[in-house]
Tab-separated table of C-alpha atoms in Angstrom:
chain	number	residue	atom	x	y	z
A	212	MET	CA	91.848	118.530	75.909
A	213	ALA	CA	95.475	117.782	75.057
A	214	THR	CA	96.592	119.572	78.220
A	215	MET	CA	94.210	117.537	80.359
A	216	ILE	CA	95.385	114.278	78.791
A	217	LEU	CA	99.040	115.217	79.368
A	218	LYS	CA	98.258	116.026	82.999
A	219	ARG	CA	96.629	112.618	83.450
A	220	LEU	CA	99.681	110.999	81.864
A	221	GLY	CA	102.009	112.871	84.217
A	222	VAL	CA	99.978	111.832	87.234
A	223	SER	CA	100.053	108.200	86.062
A	224	VAL	CA	103.844	108.240	85.756
A	225	PHE	CA	104.149	109.780	89.227
A	226	VAL	CA	101.822	107.130	90.685
A	227	LEU	CA	103.887	104.322	89.164
A	228	LEU	CA	107.099	105.793	90.586
A	229	ALA	CA	105.499	106.098	94.013
A	230	VAL	CA	104.203	102.529	93.821
A	231	SER	CA	107.639	101.250	92.808
A	232	LEU	CA	109.182	102.880	95.880
A	233	LEU	CA	106.500	101.499	98.192
A	234	VAL	CA	106.783	98.007	96.721
A	235	PHE	CA	110.553	98.016	97.112
A	236	VAL	CA	110.449	99.320	100.694
A	237	PHE	CA	107.736	96.876	101.781
A	238	THR	CA	109.629	93.910	100.360
A	239	LEU	CA	112.671	95.060	102.332
A	240	LEU	CA	110.553	94.972	105.502
A	241	LEU	CA	109.555	91.349	104.997
A	242	PRO	CA	110.852	89.258	107.914
A	243	GLY	CA	113.717	86.855	107.478
A	244	ASP	CA	116.849	86.650	105.383
A	245	PRO	CA	116.228	86.036	101.659
A	246	ALA	CA	119.521	84.188	101.288
A	247	GLN	CA	118.696	81.961	104.266
A	248	ALA	CA	115.217	81.297	102.894
A	249	ILE	CA	116.652	80.237	99.536
A	250	LEU	CA	119.519	78.053	100.766
A	251	GLY	CA	117.824	76.662	103.847
A	252	GLN	CA	118.857	76.405	107.479
A	253	GLN	CA	121.769	74.066	106.744
A	254	ALA	CA	123.613	76.534	104.480
A	255	THR	CA	127.170	77.420	105.426
A	256	PRO	CA	128.148	81.026	106.212
A	257	GLU	CA	130.330	81.083	103.089
A	258	ARG	CA	127.434	80.135	100.809
A	259	LEU	CA	125.165	82.646	102.503
A	260	ALA	CA	127.746	85.408	102.063
A	261	ALA	CA	128.254	84.523	98.389
A	262	LEU	CA	124.503	84.543	97.706
A	263	ARG	CA	124.030	87.864	99.498
A	264	GLU	CA	126.734	89.336	97.315
A	265	GLN	CA	125.148	87.874	94.192
A	266	LEU	CA	121.743	89.310	95.138
A	267	GLN	CA	123.349	92.663	96.059
A	268	LEU	CA	121.888	92.389	99.558
A	269	ASN	CA	124.976	94.089	101.014
A	270	ASP	CA	124.442	97.292	99.017
A	271	PRO	CA	122.555	100.261	100.532
A	272	TRP	CA	118.810	100.090	99.955
A	273	TYR	CA	118.714	103.187	97.740
A	274	VAL	CA	121.431	101.766	95.462
A	275	ARG	CA	119.461	98.554	95.114
A	276	TYR	CA	116.270	100.522	94.450
A	277	LEU	CA	117.833	102.648	91.704
A	278	THR	CA	119.384	99.560	90.119
A	279	TRP	CA	116.034	97.767	90.169
A	280	LEU	CA	114.177	100.843	88.882
A	281	GLY	CA	116.673	101.250	86.043
A	282	GLY	CA	116.058	97.646	85.079
A	283	LEU	CA	112.296	98.266	84.989
A	284	PHE	CA	112.743	101.133	82.542
A	285	VAL	CA	114.548	98.841	80.077
A	286	GLY	CA	112.211	95.885	80.647
A	287	ASN	CA	114.594	93.883	82.833
A	288	LEU	CA	112.656	92.503	85.804
A	289	GLY	CA	115.738	91.008	87.420
A	290	THR	CA	116.837	87.503	88.364
A	291	SER	CA	114.709	85.055	90.313
A	292	ALA	CA	116.360	84.184	93.612
A	293	ALA	CA	114.573	80.843	93.750
A	294	THR	CA	115.405	79.553	90.266
A	295	GLY	CA	118.416	81.645	89.303
A	296	GLY	CA	116.819	82.406	85.935
A	297	SER	CA	115.419	85.563	84.420
A	298	VAL	CA	112.178	86.858	85.931
A	299	ASN	CA	111.095	87.880	82.419
A	300	ALA	CA	111.332	84.284	81.203
A	301	LEU	CA	109.718	82.958	84.372
A	302	LEU	CA	106.684	85.234	84.098
A	303	ALA	CA	106.189	85.261	80.320
A	304	SER	CA	103.873	82.246	80.271
A	305	LYS	CA	102.180	83.383	83.498
A	306	VAL	CA	101.365	86.803	82.039
A	307	SER	CA	99.949	85.308	78.836
A	308	ALA	CA	97.822	82.814	80.799
A	309	SER	CA	96.384	85.569	83.021
A	310	LEU	CA	95.780	87.854	80.052
A	311	VAL	CA	93.765	85.122	78.334
A	312	LEU	CA	91.599	84.788	81.434
A	313	MET	CA	91.144	88.553	81.878
A	314	VAL	CA	90.451	89.239	78.204
A	315	ILE	CA	87.790	86.526	77.986
A	316	ALA	CA	86.163	87.770	81.196
A	317	ALA	CA	86.284	91.412	80.053
A	318	VAL	CA	84.943	90.699	76.554
A	319	ILE	CA	81.913	88.998	78.092
A	320	ALA	CA	81.437	91.124	81.223
A	321	ILE	CA	81.639	94.616	79.690
A	322	PRO	CA	78.814	94.329	77.119
A	323	VAL	CA	76.666	92.259	79.486
A	324	GLY	CA	77.090	94.745	82.338
A	325	LEU	CA	76.506	97.821	80.173
A	326	LEU	CA	73.487	96.386	78.350
A	327	LEU	CA	71.808	95.107	81.515
A	328	GLY	CA	72.540	98.375	83.336
A	329	THR	CA	71.082	100.446	80.498
A	330	TRP	CA	68.058	98.145	80.186
A	331	SER	CA	67.469	98.383	83.936
A	332	ALA	CA	67.662	102.196	83.822
A	333	MET	CA	65.053	102.278	81.068
A	334	ARG	CA	62.718	100.131	83.183
A	335	GLN	CA	63.030	101.979	86.485
A	336	SER	CA	60.779	100.818	89.362
A	337	ARG	CA	59.379	97.915	87.347
A	338	ALA	CA	59.484	94.354	88.619
A	339	SER	CA	62.268	93.361	86.209
A	340	ASP	CA	64.382	96.331	87.330
A	341	GLN	CA	63.876	95.496	91.008
A	342	ALA	CA	64.713	91.821	90.430
A	343	LEU	CA	67.903	92.643	88.530
A	344	THR	CA	68.921	95.237	91.123
A	345	GLY	CA	68.368	92.762	93.959
A	346	LEU	CA	70.339	90.017	92.228
A	347	SER	CA	73.238	92.378	91.483
A	348	LEU	CA	73.294	93.518	95.133
A	349	VAL	CA	73.493	89.908	96.340
A	350	LEU	CA	76.296	89.016	93.926
A	351	ALA	CA	78.198	92.228	94.704
A	352	ALA	CA	78.147	91.348	98.410
A	353	LEU	CA	79.768	87.945	97.862
A	354	PRO	CA	83.596	87.632	97.869
A	355	GLU	CA	85.138	86.073	94.800
A	356	PHE	CA	86.195	82.906	96.625
A	357	VAL	CA	82.608	82.315	97.773
A	358	ILE	CA	81.354	82.592	94.197
A	359	GLY	CA	84.163	80.307	93.018
A	360	VAL	CA	83.417	77.665	95.643
A	361	ALA	CA	79.683	77.836	94.876
A	362	LEU	CA	80.308	77.377	91.141
A	363	THR	CA	82.678	74.488	91.837
A	364	THR	CA	80.093	72.820	94.048
A	365	LEU	CA	77.359	73.338	91.461
A	366	LEU	CA	79.209	72.472	88.260
A	367	SER	CA	82.110	70.244	89.285
A	368	THR	CA	81.260	68.168	92.336
A	369	THR	CA	77.964	67.359	94.010
A	370	VAL	CA	75.259	68.681	91.651
A	371	PHE	CA	76.550	68.614	88.060
A	372	ARG	CA	79.926	67.126	87.190
A	373	LEU	CA	80.356	69.026	83.966
A	374	LEU	CA	83.621	70.943	84.367
A	375	PRO	CA	87.048	70.332	85.916
A	376	SER	CA	87.345	71.957	89.333
A	377	VAL	CA	91.059	72.787	88.977
A	378	THR	CA	93.464	73.464	86.136
A	379	MET	CA	95.446	70.351	85.253
A	380	ALA	CA	97.336	71.369	82.115
A	381	ALA	CA	100.319	69.133	81.429
A	382	PRO	CA	103.806	70.703	81.615
A	383	GLY	CA	104.784	72.373	78.367
A	384	THR	CA	101.202	72.854	77.205
A	385	ARG	CA	99.264	76.101	77.065
A	386	VAL	CA	96.331	76.452	79.400
A	387	TRP	CA	93.986	77.488	76.570
A	388	ASP	CA	94.627	74.160	74.846
A	389	TYR	CA	92.029	72.815	77.306
A	390	PRO	CA	89.116	75.281	77.006
A	391	LEU	CA	86.903	73.560	79.591
A	392	GLN	CA	89.399	74.466	82.316
A	393	LEU	CA	88.888	78.164	81.582
A	394	ILE	CA	85.134	78.176	82.174
A	395	LEU	CA	84.966	78.139	85.987
A	396	PRO	CA	87.625	80.812	86.676
A	397	THR	CA	86.279	82.991	83.861
A	398	LEU	CA	82.695	82.641	85.061
A	399	THR	CA	83.797	83.527	88.589
A	400	LEU	CA	85.464	86.721	87.386
A	401	ILE	CA	82.424	87.648	85.300
A	402	LEU	CA	80.000	87.175	88.189
A	403	VAL	CA	82.208	89.336	90.399
A	404	VAL	CA	82.580	92.356	88.084
A	405	VAL	CA	79.235	92.385	86.232
A	406	PRO	CA	77.062	93.346	89.265
A	407	TYR	CA	79.081	96.520	89.855
A	408	MET	CA	78.875	97.447	86.179
A	409	ILE	CA	75.111	96.900	86.194
A	410	ARG	CA	74.551	99.019	89.296
A	411	MET	CA	76.773	101.929	88.283
A	412	THR	CA	75.605	101.919	84.660
A	413	ARG	CA	71.995	101.922	85.816
A	414	THR	CA	72.617	104.837	88.185
A	415	THR	CA	74.473	106.864	85.566
A	416	MET	CA	71.962	106.198	82.795
A	417	ALA	CA	69.024	106.914	85.105
A	418	ASP	CA	70.474	110.349	85.934
A	419	VAL	CA	71.120	111.071	82.259
A	420	LEU	CA	67.661	109.922	81.170
A	421	ASP	CA	66.091	112.269	83.738
A	422	SER	CA	68.146	115.253	82.535
A	423	GLY	CA	66.719	118.272	80.759
A	424	TYR	CA	68.410	117.754	77.390
A	425	VAL	CA	67.091	114.185	77.131
A	426	GLU	CA	63.604	115.392	78.044
A	427	MET	CA	63.879	118.127	75.392
A	428	ALA	CA	64.895	115.538	72.781
A	429	ARG	CA	61.829	113.468	73.641
A	430	LEU	CA	59.578	116.526	73.459
A	431	LYS	CA	60.885	117.147	69.952
A	432	GLY	CA	59.440	113.783	68.958
A	433	LEU	CA	62.743	111.986	68.341
A	434	PRO	CA	62.629	108.163	68.340
A	435	GLU	CA	63.597	106.618	71.678
A	436	ARG	CA	66.560	104.812	70.114
A	437	GLN	CA	67.927	108.099	68.795
A	438	VAL	CA	67.366	109.724	72.188
A	439	ILE	CA	69.343	106.961	73.900
A	440	PHE	CA	72.267	106.656	71.496
A	441	LYS	CA	72.618	110.278	70.370
A	442	HIS	CA	71.707	112.285	73.470
A	443	ALA	CA	71.993	110.035	76.531
A	444	LEU	CA	74.958	107.766	75.867
A	445	PRO	CA	77.504	110.522	75.023
A	446	HIS	CA	76.935	112.045	78.470
A	447	ALA	CA	77.128	108.656	80.206
A	448	VAL	CA	80.268	107.360	78.490
A	449	GLY	CA	82.705	109.139	80.824
A	450	PRO	CA	81.295	107.910	84.170
A	451	VAL	CA	80.601	104.451	82.758
A	452	ALA	CA	84.166	104.230	81.407
A	453	GLN	CA	85.424	104.923	84.931
A	454	VAL	CA	83.293	102.082	86.289
A	455	VAL	CA	84.518	99.695	83.612
A	456	ALA	CA	88.116	100.752	84.284
A	457	MET	CA	87.759	100.097	88.008
A	458	GLN	CA	86.406	96.620	87.366
A	459	LEU	CA	89.098	95.805	84.809
A	460	ALA	CA	91.703	97.051	87.275
A	461	TRP	CA	90.160	94.791	89.898
A	462	LEU	CA	90.659	91.859	87.543
A	463	ALA	CA	94.426	92.387	87.752
A	464	GLY	CA	94.392	92.158	91.555
A	465	GLY	CA	91.387	89.952	92.218
A	466	ILE	CA	92.649	87.375	89.772
A	467	VAL	CA	95.204	86.354	92.427
A	468	VAL	CA	92.476	84.811	94.596
A	469	VAL	CA	90.638	83.223	91.671
A	470	GLU	CA	93.780	81.690	90.190
A	471	PHE	CA	94.845	80.318	93.553
A	472	LEU	CA	91.374	78.852	94.094
A	473	PHE	CA	91.396	77.004	90.769
A	474	ARG	CA	95.185	76.404	90.692
A	475	TYR	CA	95.335	78.367	87.466
A	476	PRO	CA	98.960	78.839	86.290
A	477	GLY	CA	98.877	82.634	85.978
A	478	LEU	CA	100.092	85.698	87.838
A	479	GLY	CA	98.058	84.891	90.946
A	480	GLN	CA	99.566	81.453	91.388
A	481	ALA	CA	103.012	82.883	90.627
A	482	MET	CA	102.537	85.509	93.353
A	483	VAL	CA	101.598	82.888	95.941
A	484	ASP	CA	104.570	80.712	94.981
A	485	ALA	CA	106.962	83.684	95.082
A	486	VAL	CA	105.797	84.696	98.569
A	487	ASN	CA	106.146	81.122	99.829
A	488	THR	CA	109.698	80.821	98.482
A	489	ARG	CA	110.685	84.362	99.542
A	490	ASP	CA	111.499	85.241	95.920
A	491	VAL	CA	111.608	89.013	96.379
A	492	GLN	CA	112.441	89.861	92.759
A	493	VAL	CA	109.375	88.001	91.496
A	494	VAL	CA	107.128	89.578	94.143
A	495	GLN	CA	108.375	93.032	93.139
A	496	ALA	CA	107.918	92.338	89.428
A	497	LEU	CA	104.394	90.977	89.869
A	498	SER	CA	103.404	93.921	92.063
A	499	MET	CA	104.610	96.386	89.426
A	500	ILE	CA	102.879	94.484	86.600
A	501	ILE	CA	99.559	94.615	88.479
A	502	ALA	CA	100.079	98.283	89.423
A	503	ALA	CA	100.997	99.224	85.841
A	504	PHE	CA	97.901	97.483	84.502
A	505	TYR	CA	95.751	99.308	87.063
A	506	VAL	CA	97.243	102.714	86.210
A	507	VAL	CA	97.102	102.209	82.429
A	508	VAL	CA	93.470	101.078	82.498
A	509	ASN	CA	92.468	104.097	84.576
A	510	LEU	CA	94.452	106.399	82.292
A	511	ILE	CA	92.613	105.027	79.259
A	512	ALA	CA	89.298	105.532	81.060
A	513	ASP	CA	90.240	109.153	81.871
A	514	VAL	CA	91.150	109.823	78.252
A	515	ILE	CA	87.887	108.265	77.039
A	516	GLY	CA	85.967	110.377	79.535
A	517	ILE	CA	87.715	113.548	78.332
A	518	LEU	CA	87.204	112.772	74.647
A	519	ALA	CA	83.573	111.762	75.181
A	520	ASN	CA	82.662	114.857	77.193
A	521	PRO	CA	80.367	116.889	74.895
A	522	LYS	CA	81.194	120.132	76.709
A	523	LEU	CA	84.937	119.693	76.201
A	524	ARG	CA	84.442	118.738	72.547
A	525	THR	CA	82.421	121.910	71.987
A	526	GLU	CA	85.035	124.067	73.710
A	527	SER	CA	87.851	122.490	71.688
A	528	ARG	CA	86.111	123.419	68.416
A	529	SER	CA	85.502	127.032	69.442
């Protein structure tokens, strides 16, 4: 088990290194001159040359990559070309705001998705199971911006004017100081990820409940609750953890669209602003933050799947 976990860790590190190289190369391929984009079309050649030197744009690409990668290892995300300040300081509040949104969505979505998926699996082919499956299929087919617009229309504009449609936190205040502004973006994220959790949990639990060892436990006369929690769930934890990990990883990337839709001051809005201002250092930092979150969540899911595998636990004791 330890060997398998170390292998997963090694693969995760390799993936992050590969992603860092791809992110750096793709930002180099962006059209236009970063110095020109920052200073504008009226900038003098002297100012452009000085800024290129300051941003190390005259160095070979591999030197710039190694310098940037070395900064990542020590937690230095670089200097924002647009503001001239530290990227760490620029993104600190953005990261915390996005984390609040993702944590709230995850805390609600994970138990709801797992419980509804398990309940649906235990009621296979019944009317309630078919209704829940149909609803989850419809929601899973809708893009996040469609769900966001529908919720805004329903709860903020024409039908019920209960919630603010966009985030309007005053400068210097934290976004969670105004809880009502968190409801629409959080609800959008929940309605996007929960259908997938329901469907995959139902499929996994249905396969487990139809297995021979679960049938044997029932034939022994064990209570249904004990059959579910002692015999079925341990075999379903690994696949379900992978599903949960994929949806949590989606939150890191899909939150860009949701935050832009609701003008939420998090990583998504920061990414859009950085692309518009050609702030390459911020784009690179945000891409690595999202990639690191994705890799770490999947690594945790792999470890949970390994530790929860009854076969591996039995082999490790022998």
